[in-house]
CSV table of C-alpha atoms in Angstrom, one decimal:
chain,number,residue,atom,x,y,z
A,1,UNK,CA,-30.9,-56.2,-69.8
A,2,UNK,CA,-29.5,-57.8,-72.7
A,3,UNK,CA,-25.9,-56.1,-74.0
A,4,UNK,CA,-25.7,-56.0,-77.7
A,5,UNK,CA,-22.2,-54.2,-78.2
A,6,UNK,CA,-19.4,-57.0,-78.3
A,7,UNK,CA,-16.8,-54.1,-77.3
A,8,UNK,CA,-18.6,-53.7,-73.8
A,9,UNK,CA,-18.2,-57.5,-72.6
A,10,UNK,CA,-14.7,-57.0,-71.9
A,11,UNK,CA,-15.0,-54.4,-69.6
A,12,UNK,CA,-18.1,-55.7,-67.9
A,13,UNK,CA,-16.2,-58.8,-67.2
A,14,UNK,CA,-13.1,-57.2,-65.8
A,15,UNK,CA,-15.8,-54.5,-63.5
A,16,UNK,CA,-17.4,-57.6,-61.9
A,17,UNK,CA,-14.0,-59.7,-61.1
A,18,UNK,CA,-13.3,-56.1,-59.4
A,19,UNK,CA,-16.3,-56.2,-57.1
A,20,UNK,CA,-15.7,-59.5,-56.5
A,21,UNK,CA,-12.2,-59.4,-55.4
A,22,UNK,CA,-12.9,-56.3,-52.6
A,23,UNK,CA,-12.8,-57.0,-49.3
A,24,UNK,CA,-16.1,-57.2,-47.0
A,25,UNK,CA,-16.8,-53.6,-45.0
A,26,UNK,CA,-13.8,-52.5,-42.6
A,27,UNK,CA,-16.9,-52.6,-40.2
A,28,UNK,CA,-16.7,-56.4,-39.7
A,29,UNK,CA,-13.3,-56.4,-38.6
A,30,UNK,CA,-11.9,-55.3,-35.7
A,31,UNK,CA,-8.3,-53.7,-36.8
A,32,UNK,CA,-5.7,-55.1,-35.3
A,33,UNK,CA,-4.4,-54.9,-31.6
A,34,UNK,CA,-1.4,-52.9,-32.7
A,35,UNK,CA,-4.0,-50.5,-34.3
A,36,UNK,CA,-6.1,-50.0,-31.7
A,37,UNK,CA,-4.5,-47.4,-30.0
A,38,UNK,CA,-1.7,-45.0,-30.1
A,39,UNK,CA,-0.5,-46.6,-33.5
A,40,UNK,CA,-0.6,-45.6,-37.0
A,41,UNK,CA,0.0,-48.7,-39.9
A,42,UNK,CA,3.3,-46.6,-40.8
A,43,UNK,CA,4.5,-46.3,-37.1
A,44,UNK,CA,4.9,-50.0,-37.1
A,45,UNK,CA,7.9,-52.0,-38.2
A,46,UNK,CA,8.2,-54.1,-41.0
A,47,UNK,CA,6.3,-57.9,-40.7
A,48,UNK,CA,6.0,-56.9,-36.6
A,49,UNK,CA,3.3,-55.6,-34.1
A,50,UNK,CA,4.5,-52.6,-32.0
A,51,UNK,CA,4.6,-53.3,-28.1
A,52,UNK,CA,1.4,-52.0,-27.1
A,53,UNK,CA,1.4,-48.4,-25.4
A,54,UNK,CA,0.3,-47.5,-22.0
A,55,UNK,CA,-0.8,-44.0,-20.7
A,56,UNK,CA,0.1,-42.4,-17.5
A,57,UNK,CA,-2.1,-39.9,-16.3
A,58,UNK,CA,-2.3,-37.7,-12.8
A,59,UNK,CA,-3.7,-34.9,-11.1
A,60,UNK,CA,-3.0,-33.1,-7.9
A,61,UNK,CA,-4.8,-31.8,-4.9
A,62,UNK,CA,-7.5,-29.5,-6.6
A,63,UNK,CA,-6.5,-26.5,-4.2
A,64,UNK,CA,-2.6,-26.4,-5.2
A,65,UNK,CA,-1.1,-23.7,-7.9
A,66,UNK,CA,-0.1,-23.5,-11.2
A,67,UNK,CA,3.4,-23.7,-9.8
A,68,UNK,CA,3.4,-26.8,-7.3
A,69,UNK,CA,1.9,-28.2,-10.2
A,70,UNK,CA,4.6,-28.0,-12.4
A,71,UNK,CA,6.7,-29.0,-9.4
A,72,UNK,CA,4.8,-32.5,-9.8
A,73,UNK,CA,5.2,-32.8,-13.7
A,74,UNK,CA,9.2,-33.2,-12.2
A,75,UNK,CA,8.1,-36.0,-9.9
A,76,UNK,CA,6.0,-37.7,-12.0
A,77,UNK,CA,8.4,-37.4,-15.5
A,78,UNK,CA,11.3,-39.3,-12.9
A,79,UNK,CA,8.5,-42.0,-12.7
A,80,UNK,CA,7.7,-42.0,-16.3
A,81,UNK,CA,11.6,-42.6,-17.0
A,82,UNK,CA,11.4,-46.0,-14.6
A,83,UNK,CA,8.8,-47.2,-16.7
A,84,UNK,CA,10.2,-46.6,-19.6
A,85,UNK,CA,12.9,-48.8,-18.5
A,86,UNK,CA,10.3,-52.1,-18.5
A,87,UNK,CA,7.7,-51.2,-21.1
A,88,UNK,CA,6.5,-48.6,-23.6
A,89,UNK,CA,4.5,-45.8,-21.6
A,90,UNK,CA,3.9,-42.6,-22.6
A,91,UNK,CA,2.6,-39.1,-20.1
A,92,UNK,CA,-0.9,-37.6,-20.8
A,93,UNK,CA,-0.7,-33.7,-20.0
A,94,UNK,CA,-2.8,-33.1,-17.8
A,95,UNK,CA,-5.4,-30.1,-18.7
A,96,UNK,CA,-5.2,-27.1,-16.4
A,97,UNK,CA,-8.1,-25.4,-15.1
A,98,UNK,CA,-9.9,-24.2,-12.1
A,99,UNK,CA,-7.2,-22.8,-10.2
A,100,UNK,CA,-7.0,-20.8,-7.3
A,101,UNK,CA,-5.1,-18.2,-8.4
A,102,UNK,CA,-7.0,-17.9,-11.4
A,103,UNK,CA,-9.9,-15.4,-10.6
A,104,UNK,CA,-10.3,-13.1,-13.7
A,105,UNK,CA,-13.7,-13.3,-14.4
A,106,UNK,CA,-15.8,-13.9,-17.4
A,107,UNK,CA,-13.1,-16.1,-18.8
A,108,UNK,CA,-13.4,-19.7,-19.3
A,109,UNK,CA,-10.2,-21.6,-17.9
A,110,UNK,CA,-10.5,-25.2,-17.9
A,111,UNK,CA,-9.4,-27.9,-20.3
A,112,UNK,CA,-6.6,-25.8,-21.0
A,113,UNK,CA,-4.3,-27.7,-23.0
A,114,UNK,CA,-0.7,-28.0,-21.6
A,115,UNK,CA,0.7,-26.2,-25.7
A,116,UNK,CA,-1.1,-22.6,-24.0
A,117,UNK,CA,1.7,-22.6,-21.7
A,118,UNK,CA,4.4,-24.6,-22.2
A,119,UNK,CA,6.6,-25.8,-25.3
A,120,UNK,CA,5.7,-29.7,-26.0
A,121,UNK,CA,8.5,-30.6,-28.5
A,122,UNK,CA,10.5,-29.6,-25.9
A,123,UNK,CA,8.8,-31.5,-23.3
A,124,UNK,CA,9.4,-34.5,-25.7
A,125,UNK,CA,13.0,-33.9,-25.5
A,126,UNK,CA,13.0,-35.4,-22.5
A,127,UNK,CA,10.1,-37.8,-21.8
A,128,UNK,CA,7.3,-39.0,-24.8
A,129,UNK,CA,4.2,-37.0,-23.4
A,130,UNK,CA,0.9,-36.3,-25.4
A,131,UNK,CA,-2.1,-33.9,-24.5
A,132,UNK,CA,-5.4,-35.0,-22.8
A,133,UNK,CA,-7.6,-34.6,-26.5
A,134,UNK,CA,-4.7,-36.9,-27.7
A,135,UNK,CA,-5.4,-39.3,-25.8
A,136,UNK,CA,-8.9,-39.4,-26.3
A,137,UNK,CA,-8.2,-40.2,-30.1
A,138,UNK,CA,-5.7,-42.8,-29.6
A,139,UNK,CA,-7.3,-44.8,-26.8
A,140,UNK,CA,-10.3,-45.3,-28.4
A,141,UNK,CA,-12.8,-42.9,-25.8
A,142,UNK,CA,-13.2,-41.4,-22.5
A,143,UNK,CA,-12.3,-43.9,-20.6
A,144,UNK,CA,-9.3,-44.0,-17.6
A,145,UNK,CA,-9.3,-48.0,-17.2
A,146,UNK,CA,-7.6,-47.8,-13.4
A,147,UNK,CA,-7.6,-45.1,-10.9
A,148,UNK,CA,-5.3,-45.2,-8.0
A,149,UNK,CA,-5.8,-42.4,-5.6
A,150,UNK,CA,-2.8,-41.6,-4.0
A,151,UNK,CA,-2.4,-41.1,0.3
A,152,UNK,CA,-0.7,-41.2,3.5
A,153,UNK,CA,-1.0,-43.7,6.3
A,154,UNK,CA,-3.9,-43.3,8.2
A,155,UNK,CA,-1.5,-44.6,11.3
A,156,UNK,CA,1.2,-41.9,10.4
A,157,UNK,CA,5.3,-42.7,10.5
A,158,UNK,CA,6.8,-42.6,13.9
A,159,UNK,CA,9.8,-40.0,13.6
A,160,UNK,CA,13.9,-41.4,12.9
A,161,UNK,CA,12.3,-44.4,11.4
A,162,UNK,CA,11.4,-43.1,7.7
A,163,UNK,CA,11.2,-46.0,5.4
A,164,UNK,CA,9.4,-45.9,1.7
A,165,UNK,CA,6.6,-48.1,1.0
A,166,UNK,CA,3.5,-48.5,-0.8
A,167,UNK,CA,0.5,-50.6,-0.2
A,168,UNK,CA,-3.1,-51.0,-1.5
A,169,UNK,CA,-5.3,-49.7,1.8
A,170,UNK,CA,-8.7,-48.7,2.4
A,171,UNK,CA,-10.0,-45.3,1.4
A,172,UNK,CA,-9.1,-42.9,4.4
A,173,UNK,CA,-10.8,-40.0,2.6
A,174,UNK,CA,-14.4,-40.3,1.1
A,175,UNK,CA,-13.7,-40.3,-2.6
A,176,UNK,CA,-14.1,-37.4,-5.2
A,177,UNK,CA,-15.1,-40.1,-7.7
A,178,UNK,CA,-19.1,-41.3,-7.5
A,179,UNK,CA,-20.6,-44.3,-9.5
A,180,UNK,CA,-22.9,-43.5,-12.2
A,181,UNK,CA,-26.4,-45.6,-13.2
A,182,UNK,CA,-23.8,-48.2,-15.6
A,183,UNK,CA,-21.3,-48.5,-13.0
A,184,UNK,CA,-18.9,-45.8,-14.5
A,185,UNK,CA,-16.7,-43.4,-12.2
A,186,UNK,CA,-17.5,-40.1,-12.7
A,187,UNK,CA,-15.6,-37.4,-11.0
A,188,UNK,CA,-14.0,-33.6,-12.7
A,189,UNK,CA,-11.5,-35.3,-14.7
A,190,UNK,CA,-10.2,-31.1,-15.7
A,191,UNK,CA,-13.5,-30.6,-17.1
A,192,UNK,CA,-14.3,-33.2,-19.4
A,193,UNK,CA,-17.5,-34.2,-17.9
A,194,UNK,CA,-17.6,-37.7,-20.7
A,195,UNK,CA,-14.6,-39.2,-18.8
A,196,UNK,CA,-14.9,-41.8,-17.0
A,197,UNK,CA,-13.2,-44.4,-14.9
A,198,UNK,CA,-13.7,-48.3,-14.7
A,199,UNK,CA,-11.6,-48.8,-11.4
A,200,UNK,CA,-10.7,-47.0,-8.4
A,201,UNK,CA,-8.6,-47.7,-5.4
A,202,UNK,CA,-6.3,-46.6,-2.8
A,203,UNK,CA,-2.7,-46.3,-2.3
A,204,UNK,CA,-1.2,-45.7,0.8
A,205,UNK,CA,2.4,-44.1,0.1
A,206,UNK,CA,5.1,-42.9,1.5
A,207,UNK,CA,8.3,-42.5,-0.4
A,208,UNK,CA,9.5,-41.0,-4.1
A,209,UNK,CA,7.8,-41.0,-7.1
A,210,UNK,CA,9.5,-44.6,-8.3
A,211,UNK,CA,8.0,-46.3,-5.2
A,212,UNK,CA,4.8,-46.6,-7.7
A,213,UNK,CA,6.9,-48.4,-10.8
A,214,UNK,CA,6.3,-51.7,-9.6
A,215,UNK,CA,2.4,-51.1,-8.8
A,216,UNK,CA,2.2,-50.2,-12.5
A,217,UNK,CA,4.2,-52.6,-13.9
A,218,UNK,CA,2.8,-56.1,-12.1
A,219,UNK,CA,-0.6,-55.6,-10.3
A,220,UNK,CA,-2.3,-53.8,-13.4
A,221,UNK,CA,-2.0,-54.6,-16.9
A,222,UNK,CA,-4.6,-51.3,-17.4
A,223,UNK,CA,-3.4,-49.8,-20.7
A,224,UNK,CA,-4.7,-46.3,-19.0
A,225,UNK,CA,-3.8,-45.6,-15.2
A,226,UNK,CA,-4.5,-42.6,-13.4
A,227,UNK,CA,-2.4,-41.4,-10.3
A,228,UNK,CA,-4.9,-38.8,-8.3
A,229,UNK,CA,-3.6,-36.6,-5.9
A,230,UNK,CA,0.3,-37.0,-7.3
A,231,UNK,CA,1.8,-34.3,-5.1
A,232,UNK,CA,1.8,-36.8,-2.3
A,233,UNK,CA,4.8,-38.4,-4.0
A,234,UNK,CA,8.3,-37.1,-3.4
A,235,UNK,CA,11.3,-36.5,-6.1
A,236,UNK,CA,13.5,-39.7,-7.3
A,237,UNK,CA,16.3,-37.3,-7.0
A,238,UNK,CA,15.9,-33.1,-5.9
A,239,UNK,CA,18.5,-30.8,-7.9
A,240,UNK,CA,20.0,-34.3,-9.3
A,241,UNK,CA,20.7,-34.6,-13.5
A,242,UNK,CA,17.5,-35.9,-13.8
A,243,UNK,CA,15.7,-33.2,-11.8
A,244,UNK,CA,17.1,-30.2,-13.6
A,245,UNK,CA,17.1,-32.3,-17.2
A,246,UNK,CA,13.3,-32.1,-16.6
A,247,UNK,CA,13.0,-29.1,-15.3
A,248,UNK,CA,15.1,-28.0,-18.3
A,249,UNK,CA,12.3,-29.6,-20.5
A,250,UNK,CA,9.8,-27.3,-19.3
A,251,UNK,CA,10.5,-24.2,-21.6
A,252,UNK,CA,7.9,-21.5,-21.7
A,253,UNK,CA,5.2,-21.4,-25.1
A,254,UNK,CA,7.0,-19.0,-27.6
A,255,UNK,CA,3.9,-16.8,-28.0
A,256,UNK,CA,4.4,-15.9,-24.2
A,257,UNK,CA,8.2,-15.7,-24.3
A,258,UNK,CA,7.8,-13.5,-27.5
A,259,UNK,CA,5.1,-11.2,-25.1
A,260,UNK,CA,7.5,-11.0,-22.4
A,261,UNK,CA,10.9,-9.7,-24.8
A,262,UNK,CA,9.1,-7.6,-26.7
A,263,UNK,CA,7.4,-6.1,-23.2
A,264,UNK,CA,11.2,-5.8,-22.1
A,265,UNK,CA,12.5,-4.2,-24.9
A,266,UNK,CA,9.7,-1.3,-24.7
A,267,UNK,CA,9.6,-0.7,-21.3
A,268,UNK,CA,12.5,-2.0,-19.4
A,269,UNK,CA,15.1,-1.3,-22.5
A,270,UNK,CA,16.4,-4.9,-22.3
A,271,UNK,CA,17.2,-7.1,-24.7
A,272,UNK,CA,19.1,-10.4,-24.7
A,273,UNK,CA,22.2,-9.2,-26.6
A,274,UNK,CA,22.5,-6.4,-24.5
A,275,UNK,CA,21.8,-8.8,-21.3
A,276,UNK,CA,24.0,-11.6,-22.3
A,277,UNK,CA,21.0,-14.0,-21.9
A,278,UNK,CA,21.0,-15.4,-25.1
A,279,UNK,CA,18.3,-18.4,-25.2
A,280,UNK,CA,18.8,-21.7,-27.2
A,281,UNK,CA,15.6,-23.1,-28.4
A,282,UNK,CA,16.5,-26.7,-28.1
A,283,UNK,CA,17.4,-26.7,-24.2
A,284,UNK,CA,19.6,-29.8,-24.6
A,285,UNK,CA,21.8,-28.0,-26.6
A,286,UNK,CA,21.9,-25.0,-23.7
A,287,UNK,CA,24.8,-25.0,-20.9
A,288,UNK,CA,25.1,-21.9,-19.6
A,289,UNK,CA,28.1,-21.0,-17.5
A,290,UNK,CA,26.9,-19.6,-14.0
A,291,UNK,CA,27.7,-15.8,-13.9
A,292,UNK,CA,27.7,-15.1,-17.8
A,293,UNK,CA,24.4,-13.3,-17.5
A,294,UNK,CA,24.2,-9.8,-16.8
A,295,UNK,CA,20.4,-9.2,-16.9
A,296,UNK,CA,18.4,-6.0,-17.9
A,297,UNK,CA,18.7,-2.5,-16.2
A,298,UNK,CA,15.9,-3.5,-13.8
A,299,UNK,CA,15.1,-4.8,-10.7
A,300,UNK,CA,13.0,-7.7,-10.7
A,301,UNK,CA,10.3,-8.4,-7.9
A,302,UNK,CA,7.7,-11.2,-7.0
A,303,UNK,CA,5.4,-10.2,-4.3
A,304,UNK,CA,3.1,-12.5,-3.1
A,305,UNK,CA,0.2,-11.2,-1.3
A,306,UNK,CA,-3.6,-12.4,-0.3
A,307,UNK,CA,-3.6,-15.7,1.1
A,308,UNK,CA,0.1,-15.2,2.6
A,309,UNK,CA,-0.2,-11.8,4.3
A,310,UNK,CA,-4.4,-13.4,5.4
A,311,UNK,CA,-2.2,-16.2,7.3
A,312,UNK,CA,-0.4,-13.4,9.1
A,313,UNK,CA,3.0,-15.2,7.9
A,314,UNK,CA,5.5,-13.3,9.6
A,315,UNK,CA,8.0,-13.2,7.1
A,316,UNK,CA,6.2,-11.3,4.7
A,317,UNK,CA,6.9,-7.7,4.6
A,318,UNK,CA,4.0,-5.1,4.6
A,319,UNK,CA,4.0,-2.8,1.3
A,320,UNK,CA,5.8,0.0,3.0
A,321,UNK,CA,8.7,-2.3,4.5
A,322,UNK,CA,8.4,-4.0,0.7
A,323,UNK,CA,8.9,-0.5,-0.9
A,324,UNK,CA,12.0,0.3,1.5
A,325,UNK,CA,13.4,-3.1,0.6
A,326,UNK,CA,13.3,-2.3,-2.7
A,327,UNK,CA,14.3,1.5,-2.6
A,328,UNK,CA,17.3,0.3,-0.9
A,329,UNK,CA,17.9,-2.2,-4.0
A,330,UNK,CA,17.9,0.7,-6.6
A,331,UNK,CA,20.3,2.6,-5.2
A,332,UNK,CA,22.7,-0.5,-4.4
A,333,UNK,CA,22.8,-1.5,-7.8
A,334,UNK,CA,22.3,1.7,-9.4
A,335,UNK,CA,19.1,1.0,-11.0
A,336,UNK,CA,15.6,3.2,-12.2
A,337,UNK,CA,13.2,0.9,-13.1
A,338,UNK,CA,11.6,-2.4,-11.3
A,339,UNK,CA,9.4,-4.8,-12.5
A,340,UNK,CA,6.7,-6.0,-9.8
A,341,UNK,CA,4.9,-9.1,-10.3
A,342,UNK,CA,2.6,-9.2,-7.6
A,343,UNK,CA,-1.5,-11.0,-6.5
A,344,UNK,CA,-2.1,-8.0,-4.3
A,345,UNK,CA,-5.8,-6.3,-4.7
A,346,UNK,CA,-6.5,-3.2,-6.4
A,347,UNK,CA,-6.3,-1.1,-3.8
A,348,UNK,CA,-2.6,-2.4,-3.0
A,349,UNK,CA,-1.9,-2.0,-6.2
A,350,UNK,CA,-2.7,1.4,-5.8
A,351,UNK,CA,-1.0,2.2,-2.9
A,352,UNK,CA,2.3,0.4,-4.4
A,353,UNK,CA,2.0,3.6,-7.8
A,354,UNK,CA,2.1,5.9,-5.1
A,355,UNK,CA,4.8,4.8,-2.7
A,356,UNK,CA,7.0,3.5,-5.8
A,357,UNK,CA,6.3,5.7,-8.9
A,358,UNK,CA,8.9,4.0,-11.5
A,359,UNK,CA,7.4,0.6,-11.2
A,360,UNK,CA,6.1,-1.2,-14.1
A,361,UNK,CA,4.1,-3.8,-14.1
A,362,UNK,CA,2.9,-5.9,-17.6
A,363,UNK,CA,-1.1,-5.0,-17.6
A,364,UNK,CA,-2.9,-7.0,-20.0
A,365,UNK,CA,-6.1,-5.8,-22.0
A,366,UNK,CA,-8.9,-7.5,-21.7
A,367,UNK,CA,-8.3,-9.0,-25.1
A,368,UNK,CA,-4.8,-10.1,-23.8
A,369,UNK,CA,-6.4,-11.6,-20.5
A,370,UNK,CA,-9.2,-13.6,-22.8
A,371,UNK,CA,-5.9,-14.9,-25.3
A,372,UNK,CA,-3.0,-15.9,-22.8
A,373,UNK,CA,-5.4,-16.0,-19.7
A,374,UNK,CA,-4.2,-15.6,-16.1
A,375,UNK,CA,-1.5,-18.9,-16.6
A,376,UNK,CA,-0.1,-17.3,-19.7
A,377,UNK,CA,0.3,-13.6,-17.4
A,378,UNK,CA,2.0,-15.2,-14.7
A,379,UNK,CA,4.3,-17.2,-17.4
A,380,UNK,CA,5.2,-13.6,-19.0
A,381,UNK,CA,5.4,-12.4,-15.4
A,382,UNK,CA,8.0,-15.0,-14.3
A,383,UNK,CA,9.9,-14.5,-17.9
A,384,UNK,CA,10.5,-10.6,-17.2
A,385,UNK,CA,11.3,-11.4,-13.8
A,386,UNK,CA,14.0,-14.2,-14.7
A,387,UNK,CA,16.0,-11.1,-17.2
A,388,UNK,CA,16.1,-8.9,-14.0
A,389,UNK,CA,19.6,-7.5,-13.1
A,390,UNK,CA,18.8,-8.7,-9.4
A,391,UNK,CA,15.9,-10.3,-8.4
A,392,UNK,CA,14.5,-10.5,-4.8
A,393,UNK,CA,10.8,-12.6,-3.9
A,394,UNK,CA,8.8,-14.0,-1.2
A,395,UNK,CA,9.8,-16.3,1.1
A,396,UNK,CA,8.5,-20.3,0.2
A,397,UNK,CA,6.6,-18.7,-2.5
A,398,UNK,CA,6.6,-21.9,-5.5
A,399,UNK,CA,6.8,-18.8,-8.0
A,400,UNK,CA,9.5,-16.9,-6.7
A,401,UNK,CA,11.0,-20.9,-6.9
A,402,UNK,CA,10.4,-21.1,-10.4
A,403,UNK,CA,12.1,-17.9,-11.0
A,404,UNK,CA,15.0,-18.8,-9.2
A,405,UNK,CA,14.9,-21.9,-11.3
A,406,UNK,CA,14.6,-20.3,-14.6
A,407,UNK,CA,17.6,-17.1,-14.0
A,408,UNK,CA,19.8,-20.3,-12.8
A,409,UNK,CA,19.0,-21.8,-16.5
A,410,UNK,CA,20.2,-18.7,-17.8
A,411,UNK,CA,23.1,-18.4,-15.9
A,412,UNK,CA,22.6,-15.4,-13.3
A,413,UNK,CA,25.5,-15.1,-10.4
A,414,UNK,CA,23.3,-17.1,-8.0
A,415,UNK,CA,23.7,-13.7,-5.7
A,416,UNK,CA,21.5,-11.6,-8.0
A,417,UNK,CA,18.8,-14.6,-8.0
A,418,UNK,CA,18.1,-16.1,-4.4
A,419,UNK,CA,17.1,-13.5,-2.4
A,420,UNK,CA,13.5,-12.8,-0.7
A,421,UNK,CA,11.7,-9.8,1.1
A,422,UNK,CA,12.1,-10.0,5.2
A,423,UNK,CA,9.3,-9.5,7.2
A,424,UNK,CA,9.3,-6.7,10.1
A,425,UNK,CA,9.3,-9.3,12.7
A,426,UNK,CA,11.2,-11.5,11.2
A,427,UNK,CA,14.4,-12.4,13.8
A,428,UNK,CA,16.4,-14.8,11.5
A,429,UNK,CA,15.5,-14.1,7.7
A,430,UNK,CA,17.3,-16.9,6.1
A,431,UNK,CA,17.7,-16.3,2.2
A,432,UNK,CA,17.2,-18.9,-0.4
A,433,UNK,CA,18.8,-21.7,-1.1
A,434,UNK,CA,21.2,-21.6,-4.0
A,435,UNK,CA,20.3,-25.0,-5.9
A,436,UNK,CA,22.5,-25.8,-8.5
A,437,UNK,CA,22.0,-26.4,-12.2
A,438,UNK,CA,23.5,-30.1,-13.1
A,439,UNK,CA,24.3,-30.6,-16.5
């Protein structure tokens, strides 16, 4: 079509050196290696690519708790820190889900991301850490590119001559991982049923969590490497700096911790001015002196029950030697109330109301079970329990540990914190050990 208006040719002209001068679709080129994953165009510096991120990601033994679990977050952050040291890695959170412990029913627990439970700025205080649907977006898809699965010696260790290796062995167990029609590893990967992995193999190891730095570092160039069955690695460094900086890390989600005060302040008439347990939200700015916490006019109590009394453990009490225990506890330190965080059945539970009349216990609605779940109830469980004036739990119980843990944060007189229930035929009832904060 012909243009008869002079004043138009001008702009036509200037239109069509616009369409000319764009670039062809972003679809024809591949963005650049820097871009590819984990980083954004303003992430990187001036006129240089950024070193190219690697992810770390592990699971544990699918029968262990929520509690040995975070146990192995410790182990594996130490690892993470080695790295770090050599190249530019960063921790994927791994989703929780399918536990045990976690039997309410008609509530969906899996692919829980790590932010239910735990605060991740704070996490991020202390080692860079990301969640699993983070992952996903950055790397480019579902896909773990190595997967080492993590055991002992088939041959054993002979005893007095511990020494800490690692070494690419045969499979001693058959593998939770199966291949699919396009060669893929499929396996339960916390519920996301799209994951997949590309390589799997075997580690034989015996040692701490470091042992695996080099593995990681010069036999794979993987940008994504999966540790299975973690817990079989030991700490770098138990109740060292770097042990309680970690464990420092791992502050409770502020939705719970704001459950837990306000179920204090209600019921137990507590409160952390009138406890002298005053929290700072950035944990490397907390350092507490050892003593300065008085707690709240309560007796706090974990008592584990199910599997530990179906083992016939003998140093777990029965619920009337329990209730004497804690009778006994009152009247030493001139207390009314106790809190009892406990996994015994119902009809315990009932037996417990009668034998022990002032105990309070934090009872979720079933609108509270569905929003913090049965992870978020034993974080708000373990938070009362850690304000306690004296505390007492069950012997090699991982969350009477983490309570221990958490009032030694605070500052408790370590003699109001490690203490645990006898049994009845228990000869030598050895208490705790008092492991001390490091700053």
């Amino acid at each position: 079509m012909a243009v008869h208006d002079p004043n138009l040719l001008p702009l036509l002209l200037l239109l069509g050196l616009a369409v000319l001068a764009q670039p062809p679709p972003a679809a024809a080129q591949p963005p650049p290696a820097a871009l590819r994953a984990g980083h954004t165009i303003t992430s990187l510096p001036a006129a240089a690519a950024a070193p190219r991120t690697r992810y770390l990601l592990y699971d544990v033994n699918p029968p262990e708790g929520f509690n040995l679990r975070r146990d192995v977050y410790i182990r594996i952050a130490s690892l993470l820190k080695t790295l770090l040291k050599s190249e530019n890695w960063v921790l994927v959170l791994p989703p929780w889900g399918r536990l045990y412990h976690w039997q309410s029913p008609d509530i969906l627990q899996v692919r829980i991301p790590w932010s239910e439970f735990f605060d991740i700025p704070s996490l991020n205080r202390n080692i860079p850490v990301i969640e699993y649907e983070q992952f996903l977006a950055e790397s480019g898809g579902p896909f773990i590119e190595q997967i080492y699965v993590l055991q002992s010696y088939a041959e054993g260790w002979k005893e007095g001559t511990w020494e800490e290796k690692i070494d690419e062995r045969p499979c001693i167990d058959q593998l939770m991982y199966s291949k699919d029609k396009y060669e893929y590893y499929r396996g339960w990967f916390w519920g996301y049923e799209e994951t997949r992995g590309l390589n799997v193999s075997c580690l034989s190891v015996q040692g701490s969590a470091s042992i695996v730095a080099p593995i990681l570092l010069k036999n794979t160039s993987a940008q994504s490497v999966m540790l299975d069955r973690a817990e079989n690695l030991l700490h770098d460094h138990y109740g060292g700096k770097d042990y309680w900086n970690t464990r420092r890390s791992m502050v409770f989600a502020k939705h719970l911790r704001v459950v837990g005060d306000e179920f204090r302040n209600k019921y137990l008439q507590s409160t952390d001015k009138a406890d002298r347990t005053h929290y700072n939200e950035d944990w490397t700015q907390m350092k507490v002196k050892t003593g300065t916490a008085l707690g709240g006019p309560y007796l706090g109590v974990h008592l584990r029950r199910k599997d530990f009394i179906w083992g016939h453990r003998e140093d777990v009490p029965s619920l009337q030697g329990a209730v004497k225990k804690i009778r006994s506890l009152l009247e030493a330190h001139k207390l009314e109330k106790v809190f009892v965080a406990t996994d015994a059945v119902e009809e315990e539970i009932e037996l417990l109301k009668k034998l022990l009349p002032e105990m309070v216990r934090f009872e979720p609605s079933w609108k509270e079970l569905e929003l913090y779940k049965d992870g978020g109830l034993a974080v708000i469980d373990q938070w009362i329990c850690a304000h306690a004036r004296y505390f007492i739990g069950t012997s090699v119980s991982t969350f009477s540990f983490r309570i221990h843990e958490e009032r030694e944060i605070l500052g408790f007189d370590p003699k109001t914190t490690y203490n645990r229930f006898c049994g009845e035929k228990e000869k030598n009832c050895e208490q705790p050990t008092h492991w001390k904060i490091v700053y």
